[in-house]
Coordinates of C-alpha atoms and ligand atoms in Angstrom, one line a residue:
Chain A
M367 CA 6.7 -12.6 9.1
L368 CA 6.5 -16.2 8.4
I369 CA 9.8 -17.9 8.9
R370 CA 11.0 -19.1 5.6
R371 CA 14.1 -21.1 5.2
A372 CA 16.5 -20.0 2.4
A373 CA 16.0 -23.4 0.8
D374 CA 12.3 -22.7 0.6
I375 CA 12.8 -19.8 -1.7
R376 CA 11.6 -21.0 -5.1
P377 CA 14.1 -20.6 -7.9
S378 CA 11.5 -18.6 -9.7
E379 CA 11.6 -16.0 -7.0
I380 CA 15.2 -15.3 -7.8
T381 CA 15.6 -13.6 -11.1
S382 CA 17.5 -15.9 -13.4
E383 CA 19.6 -13.5 -15.3
T384 CA 23.3 -14.0 -15.0
L385 CA 23.8 -10.4 -14.2
Y386 CA 22.1 -11.1 -10.9
W387 CA 24.5 -13.9 -9.8
N388 CA 26.0 -11.8 -7.1
R389 CA 22.6 -11.6 -5.5
R390 CA 22.2 -15.3 -5.6
E391 CA 25.6 -15.8 -4.0
W392 CA 24.5 -13.3 -1.4
I393 CA 21.4 -15.4 -0.6
A394 CA 23.4 -18.6 -0.6
A395 CA 25.9 -17.2 1.8
A396 CA 23.1 -15.9 4.0
G397 CA 21.5 -19.3 4.0
A398 CA 24.6 -21.2 4.7
I399 CA 25.5 -19.2 7.8
G400 CA 22.1 -19.9 9.2
V401 CA 20.3 -16.7 8.6
A402 CA 17.4 -18.8 7.6
A403 CA 14.6 -16.5 8.2
M404 CA 15.5 -13.6 6.0
S405 CA 12.6 -11.9 4.3
P406 CA 11.9 -13.0 0.8
T407 CA 11.0 -9.5 0.0
S408 CA 14.3 -8.1 0.9
L409 CA 16.3 -10.9 -0.7
S410 CA 14.7 -11.8 -3.9
A411 CA 13.6 -8.5 -5.1
L412 CA 16.1 -7.2 -7.6
G413 CA 19.6 -7.6 -8.8
A414 CA 22.3 -5.9 -6.9
A415 CA 23.6 -4.1 -10.0
R416 CA 21.9 -1.2 -11.5
Q417 CA 21.1 -2.6 -14.8
Q418 CA 20.7 -0.6 -18.0
G419 CA 17.0 -0.7 -18.9
P420 CA 15.2 0.8 -21.9
V421 CA 15.5 4.5 -22.4
A422 CA 12.5 6.6 -21.6
R423 CA 11.0 8.6 -24.4
G424 CA 7.9 10.8 -24.6
T425 CA 6.5 14.2 -23.9
P426 CA 7.0 15.4 -20.3
Y427 CA 3.8 16.4 -18.5
G428 CA 4.1 18.5 -15.4
L429 CA 7.7 17.4 -14.7
Q430 CA 9.8 19.4 -12.3
P431 CA 13.3 20.4 -13.3
N432 CA 14.9 17.7 -11.1
D433 CA 12.5 14.9 -12.3
K434 CA 14.1 12.0 -14.1
P435 CA 12.4 8.9 -15.3
T436 CA 12.5 6.1 -12.8
P437 CA 14.5 3.1 -14.1
W438 CA 12.6 0.3 -15.8
E439 CA 13.7 -2.2 -13.1
D440 CA 12.1 -0.2 -10.4
V441 CA 8.9 0.6 -12.4
T442 CA 8.5 -3.1 -13.1
N443 CA 9.6 -4.6 -9.8
Y444 CA 8.1 -2.3 -7.2
N445 CA 4.4 -2.6 -7.5
N446 CA 1.2 -2.5 -5.5
F447 CA -1.1 -4.9 -7.3
Y448 CA -2.8 -7.0 -4.6
E449 CA -4.4 -9.3 -7.2
F450 CA -0.9 -10.8 -7.4
G451 CA 0.1 -10.5 -3.7
T452 CA 0.6 -7.8 -1.1
G453 CA 4.5 -7.7 -1.2
K454 CA 6.0 -5.0 -3.5
D455 CA 7.8 -7.7 -5.5
D456 CA 5.0 -10.2 -5.5
P457 CA 3.4 -8.9 -8.7
A458 CA 6.6 -9.2 -10.7
Q459 CA 6.9 -12.8 -9.6
N460 CA 3.3 -14.0 -9.5
A461 CA 2.0 -12.3 -12.6
Q462 CA 4.5 -14.0 -15.0
E463 CA 2.0 -16.6 -16.2
F464 CA -0.9 -14.2 -16.4
T465 CA -2.4 -14.3 -19.9
T466 CA -4.0 -11.1 -21.3
R467 CA -5.3 -12.4 -24.6
P468 CA -8.1 -12.7 -25.3
W469 CA -9.3 -9.7 -23.3
T470 CA -12.7 -8.0 -23.4
V471 CA -13.6 -4.6 -22.2
K472 CA -17.2 -3.9 -21.5
V473 CA -18.4 -0.3 -21.9
D474 CA -21.9 0.2 -20.5
G475 CA -24.1 2.2 -18.2
F476 CA -25.4 5.6 -19.2
V477 CA -23.9 5.6 -22.7
T478 CA -25.7 5.6 -26.1
K479 CA -23.2 3.1 -27.5
P480 CA -22.6 0.3 -25.0
A481 CA -20.4 -2.5 -26.3
D482 CA -18.2 -5.4 -25.4
Y483 CA -14.9 -4.8 -27.2
Q484 CA -12.0 -7.1 -27.9
L485 CA -9.0 -5.3 -26.6
E486 CA -7.6 -4.7 -30.2
D487 CA -10.9 -3.1 -31.2
F488 CA -11.0 -1.1 -28.1
L489 CA -7.5 0.3 -28.8
K490 CA -7.8 0.6 -32.6
P491 CA -9.4 4.0 -33.0
H492 CA -6.8 5.7 -30.8
K493 CA -3.5 7.2 -31.5
L494 CA -1.1 6.1 -28.9
E495 CA 1.2 8.7 -27.2
D496 CA 4.2 8.4 -25.0
R497 CA 3.7 10.7 -22.0
I498 CA 6.0 11.0 -19.0
Y499 CA 4.0 11.5 -15.8
R500 CA 4.7 11.9 -12.1
H501 CA 3.3 9.1 -10.0
R502 CA 2.7 9.5 -6.3
C503 CA 1.7 6.5 -4.2
V504 CA -0.5 7.0 -1.1
E505 CA 2.4 5.3 0.8
A506 CA 4.6 8.3 0.3
W507 CA 6.8 7.1 -2.4
S508 CA 6.9 8.3 -6.0
M509 CA 8.2 7.6 -9.5
V510 CA 8.4 9.3 -12.9
I511 CA 7.0 7.0 -15.5
P512 CA 6.9 7.1 -19.3
W513 CA 3.5 5.7 -20.1
R514 CA 2.1 4.9 -23.5
G515 CA -1.6 5.4 -24.0
F516 CA -4.4 7.9 -24.9
S517 CA -6.7 10.3 -23.2
L518 CA -9.6 8.5 -21.6
S519 CA -11.8 11.3 -22.8
E520 CA -11.4 10.3 -26.4
M521 CA -12.7 6.8 -25.7
L522 CA -15.6 8.2 -23.5
K523 CA -16.7 10.6 -26.2
R524 CA -17.0 7.7 -28.6
A525 CA -19.3 5.8 -26.2
E526 CA -21.4 9.0 -25.9
P527 CA -22.3 9.4 -22.2
T528 CA -25.9 10.4 -21.7
S529 CA -27.0 13.3 -19.5
Q530 CA -27.5 10.9 -16.6
A531 CA -23.9 9.9 -16.5
K532 CA -22.1 11.7 -13.6
F533 CA -19.3 9.3 -12.7
V534 CA -17.2 6.6 -14.3
E535 CA -16.7 3.3 -12.6
F536 CA -13.8 1.0 -13.5
T537 CA -13.6 -2.7 -12.7
T538 CA -10.5 -5.0 -12.6
L539 CA -10.7 -8.6 -13.8
L540 CA -12.0 -11.0 -11.3
D541 CA -10.5 -14.4 -11.7
P542 CA -8.9 -16.0 -8.7
R543 CA -7.4 -18.8 -10.8
R544 CA -5.4 -16.3 -12.8
M545 CA -4.9 -13.7 -10.1
P546 CA -3.7 -15.7 -7.0
G547 CA -4.0 -12.7 -4.7
Q548 CA -7.8 -12.8 -5.1
R549 CA -7.9 -16.1 -3.3
S550 CA -7.2 -14.2 -0.1
S551 CA -9.8 -11.8 1.2
V552 CA -7.3 -9.0 1.8
L553 CA -9.5 -6.7 -0.3
D554 CA -13.1 -6.9 -1.5
W555 CA -12.7 -8.3 -5.0
P556 CA -13.1 -7.3 -7.8
Y557 CA -11.1 -4.0 -7.4
I558 CA -13.3 -1.0 -8.2
E559 CA -12.3 2.6 -8.8
G560 CA -14.1 5.6 -10.0
L561 CA -13.8 9.2 -11.2
R562 CA -16.2 12.1 -11.4
L563 CA -17.1 12.6 -15.1
D564 CA -15.2 15.8 -15.4
E565 CA -12.1 14.1 -13.9
A566 CA -12.5 11.3 -16.3
M567 CA -12.8 13.7 -19.2
H568 CA -9.7 15.7 -18.2
P569 CA -7.1 15.4 -21.0
L570 CA -4.5 14.3 -18.4
T571 CA -6.4 11.2 -17.5
L572 CA -4.7 8.5 -19.4
M573 CA -5.8 5.0 -20.6
V574 CA -2.5 3.1 -20.5
N575 CA -1.5 0.1 -22.5
G576 CA 2.3 0.5 -22.4
V577 CA 5.3 1.7 -20.5
Y578 CA 8.8 2.6 -21.7
G579 CA 7.5 2.2 -25.2
R580 CA 6.7 -1.5 -24.7
D581 CA 3.4 -3.3 -23.9
L582 CA 2.6 -3.1 -20.2
P583 CA 4.2 -5.9 -18.3
N584 CA 1.6 -7.9 -16.4
Q585 CA 2.7 -6.6 -13.0
N586 CA 2.0 -3.1 -14.2
G587 CA -1.6 -3.8 -15.0
A588 CA -1.6 -5.4 -18.4
P589 CA -3.2 -5.2 -20.8
L590 CA -5.1 -2.0 -19.9
R591 CA -4.9 0.4 -17.0
L592 CA -5.6 3.9 -15.9
H593 CA -3.2 6.6 -14.8
V594 CA -4.5 9.8 -13.1
P595 CA -1.4 11.7 -12.3
W596 CA -2.8 14.1 -9.7
K597 CA -4.3 11.4 -7.6
Y598 CA -2.7 8.8 -5.3
G599 CA -1.7 5.6 -7.2
F600 CA -4.6 3.4 -6.0
K601 CA -7.0 5.5 -8.2
S602 CA -5.0 4.3 -11.2
I603 CA -6.8 0.9 -11.5
K604 CA -5.1 -2.0 -13.4
S605 CA -6.2 -4.8 -15.7
I606 CA -9.5 -3.1 -16.5
V607 CA -12.4 -5.2 -17.9
R608 CA -15.3 -2.8 -17.4
I609 CA -15.9 0.9 -17.8
R610 CA -19.4 1.9 -16.6
L611 CA -21.0 5.3 -16.7
V612 CA -23.1 5.8 -13.6
E613 CA -25.1 8.4 -11.8
K614 CA -23.9 7.9 -8.2
E615 CA -20.4 8.1 -6.8
P616 CA -18.8 4.7 -7.3
V617 CA -17.7 2.9 -4.1
N618 CA -14.0 2.4 -4.6
T619 CA -12.3 -0.7 -3.1
W620 CA -9.8 1.0 -0.8
K621 CA -12.5 3.3 0.6
V622 CA -14.5 0.2 1.4
S623 CA -11.6 -1.4 3.2
Q624 CA -10.6 1.6 5.3
S625 CA -12.7 4.7 4.7
S626 CA -10.9 6.7 7.4
E627 CA -7.7 6.3 5.5
Y628 CA -8.7 6.2 1.8
G629 CA -11.4 8.4 0.3
F630 CA -13.0 8.7 -3.1
Y631 CA -11.1 11.7 -4.4
A632 CA -7.6 10.8 -3.2
N633 CA -6.1 13.9 -4.7
V634 CA -2.4 14.2 -3.8
N635 CA -2.4 16.8 -1.0
P636 CA 0.7 17.5 1.2
E637 CA -1.5 19.2 3.8
V638 CA -3.8 16.3 4.5
D639 CA -1.9 13.5 6.3
H640 CA -2.8 9.8 6.1
P641 CA -3.7 8.9 9.7
R642 CA -0.5 6.8 10.0
W643 CA 2.0 8.9 8.1
S644 CA 2.6 12.4 6.8
Q645 CA 1.9 13.2 3.2
A646 CA 4.0 16.3 3.2
T647 CA 7.1 14.6 1.8
E648 CA 7.8 11.6 -0.4
R649 CA 10.6 9.4 -1.2
R650 CA 11.4 9.3 -4.9
I651 CA 12.3 5.7 -5.7
G652 CA 16.1 5.7 -6.4
E653 CA 16.8 8.7 -4.2
F654 CA 17.7 8.9 -0.5
L655 CA 16.7 12.4 0.5
K656 CA 13.0 13.1 0.7
R657 CA 11.2 15.6 -1.6
K658 CA 8.4 17.9 -0.7
T659 CA 5.1 16.6 -2.1
L660 CA 3.4 19.0 -4.4
M661 CA -0.3 19.9 -4.4
F662 CA -2.1 17.8 -6.9
N663 CA 1.3 16.1 -7.4
G664 CA 2.5 19.1 -9.4
Y665 CA -0.6 19.3 -11.7
A666 CA -2.4 22.0 -9.8
D667 CA -2.4 24.5 -12.7
Q668 CA -4.3 22.0 -14.9
V669 CA -6.7 20.4 -12.4
A670 CA -7.2 22.6 -9.3
S671 CA -10.2 24.4 -10.9
M672 CA -12.2 21.2 -10.8
Y673 CA -12.2 21.4 -7.0
T674 CA -12.9 25.0 -6.3
G675 CA -15.2 25.4 -3.3
M676 CA -14.6 21.9 -2.2
D677 CA -13.3 21.1 1.3
L678 CA -10.3 19.0 0.4
R679 CA -9.8 18.0 4.0
K680 CA -13.2 16.4 4.1
N681 CA -13.0 15.1 0.5
Y682 CA -9.7 13.3 0.9
Chain B
M279 CA 5.6 -34.6 30.2
G280 CA 2.7 -35.4 27.9
T281 CA -0.1 -36.7 30.1
W282 CA -2.0 -37.2 26.9
T283 CA 0.4 -39.9 25.6
S284 CA -0.3 -43.5 26.3
E285 CA 2.0 -45.6 28.4
I286 CA 3.0 -47.6 25.3
V287 CA 4.0 -44.6 23.3
Q288 CA 5.9 -43.3 26.2
Q289 CA 7.7 -46.6 26.5
E290 CA 8.6 -46.7 22.9
S291 CA 9.7 -43.2 22.6
K292 CA 11.7 -43.3 25.8
S293 CA 15.0 -44.0 24.2
V294 CA 14.5 -41.1 21.7
R295 CA 13.5 -38.8 24.5
D296 CA 16.4 -39.9 26.6
R297 CA 18.7 -39.2 23.8
I298 CA 17.2 -35.8 23.3
R299 CA 17.5 -35.1 27.0
A300 CA 21.1 -36.2 27.1
F301 CA 22.1 -33.7 24.5
R302 CA 24.6 -31.4 26.1
E303 CA 25.5 -27.9 25.1
P304 CA 27.8 -28.0 22.1
R305 CA 31.2 -26.5 22.7
G306 CA 31.3 -22.8 21.6
F307 CA 27.5 -22.6 21.3
G308 CA 27.4 -19.2 23.0
V309 CA 29.9 -17.7 20.7
L310 CA 28.3 -19.2 17.7
L311 CA 25.0 -17.8 18.7
I312 CA 26.4 -14.3 19.1
V313 CA 28.1 -14.5 15.7
A314 CA 25.0 -15.9 14.0
L315 CA 22.8 -13.1 15.5
C316 CA 25.3 -10.5 14.2
I317 CA 24.8 -11.6 10.7
P318 CA 21.4 -10.1 9.8
A319 CA 22.5 -6.8 11.3
A320 CA 25.7 -6.9 9.4
L321 CA 23.9 -7.7 6.2
A322 CA 21.3 -4.9 6.9
I323 CA 24.0 -2.3 7.5
A324 CA 26.1 -3.4 4.5
G325 CA 23.1 -3.7 2.2
L326 CA 21.6 -0.4 3.2
L327 CA 24.9 1.5 2.9
S328 CA 25.5 -0.1 -0.5
D329 CA 21.9 0.6 -1.7
I330 CA 21.9 4.2 -0.5
L331 CA 25.5 5.2 -1.5
A332 CA 26.1 3.0 -4.5
G333 CA 22.6 2.6 -5.9
T334 CA 22.5 -1.2 -5.6
R335 CA 19.2 -2.9 -4.8
Y336 CA 19.9 -5.5 -2.1
F337 CA 16.9 -4.2 -0.3
G338 CA 14.9 -3.6 -3.5
S339 CA 13.7 -0.4 -4.9
N340 CA 12.9 1.3 -1.6
P341 CA 15.8 0.2 0.6
V342 CA 15.0 2.5 3.5
K343 CA 11.5 1.2 4.0
E344 CA 12.6 -2.4 3.3
G345 CA 15.5 -2.1 5.7
E346 CA 13.4 -0.6 8.4
H347 CA 10.9 -3.5 8.1
F348 CA 13.7 -6.1 8.0
L349 CA 15.1 -4.8 11.3
G350 CA 11.6 -4.6 12.9
R351 CA 10.9 -8.2 11.9
W352 CA 14.2 -9.3 13.4
T353 CA 13.4 -7.5 16.6
L354 CA 10.2 -9.4 16.9
R355 CA 11.8 -12.8 16.0
L356 CA 14.3 -12.3 18.8
L357 CA 11.7 -11.2 21.4
V358 CA 9.7 -14.3 20.6
A359 CA 12.9 -16.4 20.7
T360 CA 13.5 -15.3 24.3
L361 CA 10.0 -16.5 25.2
T362 CA 10.5 -19.9 23.7
I363 CA 13.6 -20.8 25.7
T364 CA 11.7 -21.8 28.8
P365 CA 9.1 -24.0 27.1
L366 CA 11.9 -25.5 25.0
R367 CA 13.9 -26.3 28.2
H368 CA 11.0 -28.0 29.7
I369 CA 10.2 -30.1 26.7
T370 CA 13.8 -31.0 25.8
G371 CA 15.4 -30.8 29.3
W372 CA 18.1 -28.6 27.8
N373 CA 18.6 -26.4 30.8
W374 CA 21.8 -25.1 29.4
L375 CA 19.6 -23.0 27.0
A376 CA 18.7 -20.8 30.0
K377 CA 21.9 -18.8 30.0
H378 CA 21.5 -17.9 26.3
R379 CA 18.2 -16.1 26.9
R380 CA 20.2 -13.1 27.9
T381 CA 22.0 -13.1 24.5
L382 CA 18.7 -13.2 22.7
G383 CA 17.2 -10.4 24.8
L384 CA 20.2 -8.2 24.4
F385 CA 20.2 -8.7 20.6
A386 CA 16.5 -8.0 20.5
F387 CA 17.3 -4.6 22.1
G388 CA 20.2 -4.2 19.6
Y389 CA 17.8 -4.8 16.7
V390 CA 15.1 -2.5 17.9
T391 CA 17.8 0.2 18.3
L392 CA 18.8 -0.3 14.7
H393 CA 15.1 -0.4 13.7
W394 CA 14.7 3.0 15.4
I395 CA 17.9 4.4 13.8
A396 CA 16.6 3.3 10.4
Y397 CA 13.3 5.0 11.2
A398 CA 14.6 8.3 12.7
F399 CA 17.7 8.8 10.6
L400 CA 17.0 7.2 7.2
D401 CA 13.2 7.3 7.0
V402 CA 12.1 10.5 8.8
Q403 CA 15.6 12.0 8.2
L404 CA 15.6 13.7 11.6
D405 CA 12.7 16.0 10.9
W406 CA 12.0 16.9 14.5
G407 CA 8.4 18.1 13.8
E408 CA 7.7 14.8 12.1
L409 CA 9.2 12.7 14.9
K410 CA 7.1 14.6 17.4
T411 CA 3.9 14.3 15.4
D412 CA 4.6 10.6 14.8
L413 CA 5.1 10.0 18.5
L414 CA 2.0 11.9 19.7
K415 CA -0.4 11.4 16.9
R416 CA 0.4 7.9 15.6
P417 CA -0.5 5.2 18.0
Y418 CA 1.7 2.5 16.4
I419 CA 4.8 4.7 16.8
F420 CA 3.9 5.4 20.4
L421 CA 3.5 1.7 21.1
G422 CA 6.9 1.0 19.4
M423 CA 8.6 3.6 21.5
T424 CA 6.9 2.3 24.6
A425 CA 8.2 -1.2 23.8
L426 CA 11.7 0.2 23.3
A427 CA 11.6 2.1 26.5
L428 CA 10.4 -0.9 28.5
L429 CA 13.4 -2.9 27.2
V430 CA 15.9 -0.4 28.7
P431 CA 15.5 -1.4 32.4
L432 CA 15.9 -5.0 31.3
V433 CA 19.1 -4.3 29.5
V434 CA 20.4 -2.3 32.4
T435 CA 19.7 -5.2 34.8
S436 CA 21.0 -7.9 32.6
T437 CA 24.3 -8.3 34.3
K438 CA 25.1 -11.0 36.9
K439 CA 25.8 -8.2 39.4
M440 CA 22.4 -6.6 38.9
I441 CA 20.7 -10.0 39.3
R442 CA 22.4 -10.4 42.6
R443 CA 21.6 -6.8 43.7
L444 CA 18.0 -7.1 42.9
G445 CA 17.6 -10.6 44.1
G446 CA 16.2 -13.4 41.9
K447 CA 12.6 -12.9 42.8
R448 CA 12.5 -9.2 42.1
W449 CA 14.6 -9.6 39.0
N450 CA 12.3 -12.2 37.7
R451 CA 9.3 -10.1 38.3
L452 CA 10.9 -7.1 36.5
H453 CA 11.9 -9.3 33.5
K454 CA 8.3 -10.4 33.0
L455 CA 8.1 -7.1 31.2
V456 CA 9.3 -9.0 28.2
Y457 CA 5.8 -10.4 27.8
I458 CA 4.3 -6.9 27.6
V459 CA 7.0 -5.7 25.3
T460 CA 6.4 -8.6 22.9
I461 CA 2.6 -8.0 22.9
L462 CA 3.2 -4.3 22.2
G463 CA 5.6 -5.4 19.4
V464 CA 2.9 -7.5 17.8
I465 CA 0.2 -4.8 18.1
H466 CA 2.7 -2.3 16.6
Y467 CA 3.3 -4.7 13.8
S468 CA -0.3 -5.3 13.0
M469 CA -0.9 -1.5 13.0
A470 CA 2.1 -0.8 10.8
V471 CA 1.2 -3.1 8.0
K472 CA -1.2 -1.6 5.4
Q473 CA -3.7 -4.4 4.9
D474 CA -2.4 -7.9 5.0
L475 CA -2.6 -9.1 8.6
T476 CA -1.4 -12.7 7.9
Y477 CA 2.0 -12.3 9.5
P478 CA 1.0 -10.2 12.5
L479 CA -1.8 -12.7 13.2
T480 CA 0.7 -15.6 12.9
Y481 CA 2.8 -13.9 15.6
A482 CA -0.2 -13.3 17.7
L483 CA -1.0 -17.0 17.5
V484 CA 2.5 -18.0 18.4
L485 CA 2.4 -15.7 21.4
A486 CA -1.0 -17.1 22.4
I487 CA 0.5 -20.6 22.4
L488 CA 3.6 -19.6 24.4
Y489 CA 1.6 -17.6 26.9
G490 CA -1.1 -20.4 27.1
W491 CA 1.7 -22.9 27.8
R492 CA 2.9 -20.8 30.7
L493 CA -0.5 -20.1 32.1
S494 CA -1.4 -23.8 32.2
R495 CA 1.9 -24.6 34.0
W496 CA 1.4 -21.8 36.5
S497 CA -2.1 -22.9 37.3
R498 CA -1.2 -26.6 37.5
K499 CA 1.8 -26.8 39.8
P500 CA 4.6 -24.7 41.1
A501 CA 7.5 -24.3 38.8
I502 CA 10.3 -26.8 38.7
G503 CA 13.8 -25.6 38.0
P504 CA 15.3 -22.2 38.9
S505 CA 12.9 -20.0 37.0
V506 CA 10.0 -20.2 34.7
A507 CA 10.0 -16.6 33.5
Ligands
LIG40 C1 10.0 -3.9 20.4 C2 9.8 -2.9 19.6 C3 9.5 -3.1 18.2 C4 9.2 -4.1 17.4 C5 9.1 -5.6 17.8 C6 8.9 -3.6 16.1 C7 8.6 -4.4 15.0 C8 8.2 -3.9 13.8 C9 7.7 -4.8 12.7 C10 7.7 -6.3 12.7 C11 7.4 -3.9 11.6 C12 6.8 -4.3 10.3 C13 7.7 -4.9 9.3 C14 7.1 -5.3 8.1 O1 6.1 -4.6 7.6 O2 7.5 -6.3 7.5 C15 7.7 -2.6 12.1 C16 7.4 -1.5 11.3 C17 7.8 -0.2 11.7 N1 8.2 0.2 12.9 FE1 8.6 -1.1 14.5 N2 9.1 -2.3 16.0 C18 9.4 -1.9 17.3 C19 9.7 -0.6 17.7 C20 9.6 0.5 16.9 C21 10.0 1.8 17.3 C22 10.6 2.2 18.6 C23 9.8 2.6 16.2 C24 10.1 4.1 16.0 C25 9.8 5.0 16.8 C26 9.3 1.8 15.1 C27 8.9 2.3 13.9 C28 8.4 1.5 12.9 C29 8.1 2.0 11.6 C30 8.1 3.5 11.1 C31 7.6 0.9 10.8 C32 7.2 0.9 9.4 C33 5.8 1.3 9.2 C34 5.5 1.5 7.7 O3 6.3 1.2 6.8 O4 4.4 2.1 7.4 N3 9.2 0.5 15.6 N4 8.1 -2.6 13.4

């Protein structure tokens, strides 16, 4: 941890809403008595008070009886989005200035209708739905999130994949000027993810452009991201600029960085541990007691058949 | 001091250096240090209790993880602080710092204990199977536990009585374990982080400087002062 003095915490790191004043006082007090090296992560993250956020609406998909939507503040302040920093609250702070217009999405590879779309044209043909999904991070925490979007399959059908198309490869924007995290080589930029074509065509696989009924905040992957609810979160790539139909299995970024820990499939599986921690349980953000992790994150009935005969221990 | 500095610079800075060297221990420094070192722990305990019981977010959305990390980082800071006392003494001439090294060391142990409590009680929630798997199958946990275990004999022998009983020389040799504990701590840290090694490597660099300073002293001349540990 780099030692940072309280005085070095930029005002922008501390949320400015008056509701959060008690937090600022807390920081000031901590600084004054010489606790100079407190972690910015722990101090500047969120307000102390549980603030009333927007209300989640939408159709529940695969929710368990005790699943409640995770509050807006947590969904929008606890993010893994290394393009904007590796700390959980870095994206919420560093993505503020990120501009997402104009935005082009390239659809190419083995399709009969390749095209460069303006975002608006890319979205226009689709009816947006609000769907409440379970989200499980590979780091053993989870959320329940009301996304807004449409099935990726509808978009793919329009592009008309050819018979050579076996996989879909997604690419995040590469622009170190706008995405400060890309100035460090912590990952191999640009971020790449991929799905097998049948996974990509599965009706649960969602192209997302909103959350909680609003446009996606930058830190959540604006303006366009994926959500694959039965896979670990890193499969759900953010700020997508390219969708390419390919013949070979795409090489996804986390697999490149640490192939013993992160695979291509990354299906949620309580029986296959991450080398450094167990995947049998998870902590739901906002809850103290841990929950049991469900096979395919609770979507086994819908997706398990895609993997019959596969060794899920090898194909982690 | 500073064989690299020229005579002239030495002459000019003499008064400043003398003034630094003449700085005596402020009154009540020991007590102030103890109080200051209690503050992060107090904030951690209060913040975690409030977050877990009242749903606040002093430690963010995932208070257990964040609190665990917070306490781990303080452990490491204090271990490094114990190792900076001797170089600092030699550079500033503040020999009075020596007696506060024990405070820093004991607090390092206090923080690693809290770090372990956060891990075992709040994070793993006393799942015995999981605690066992962690210890045996996950090297970074094994290293952390080893570091904690190695600190125990140092805590036990931290009293004046124990120093007398062991004799200065043996006591000094035993307490060199701190070097190993801190290296283990840094390795544990670099294995615990997911991807970004910036901070662990910064610590490694600081350790390299501190250890390099000692090595160069040991190789050059016998130690001055009561102990160089
Ligand atoms: C001298 C001993 C130790 C030191 C210096 C130390 C220090 C640290 C540091 C600096 C971190 C990372 C904080 C961050 O990511 O910001 C950490 C994480 C962690 N430590 Fe320790 N630690 C020590 C002993 C232990 C022990 C005894 C245990 C438990 C048996 C333990 C369990 C953990 C765990 C579970 C994590 C979090 C890993 C994760 O979130 O994936 N540590 N420790």
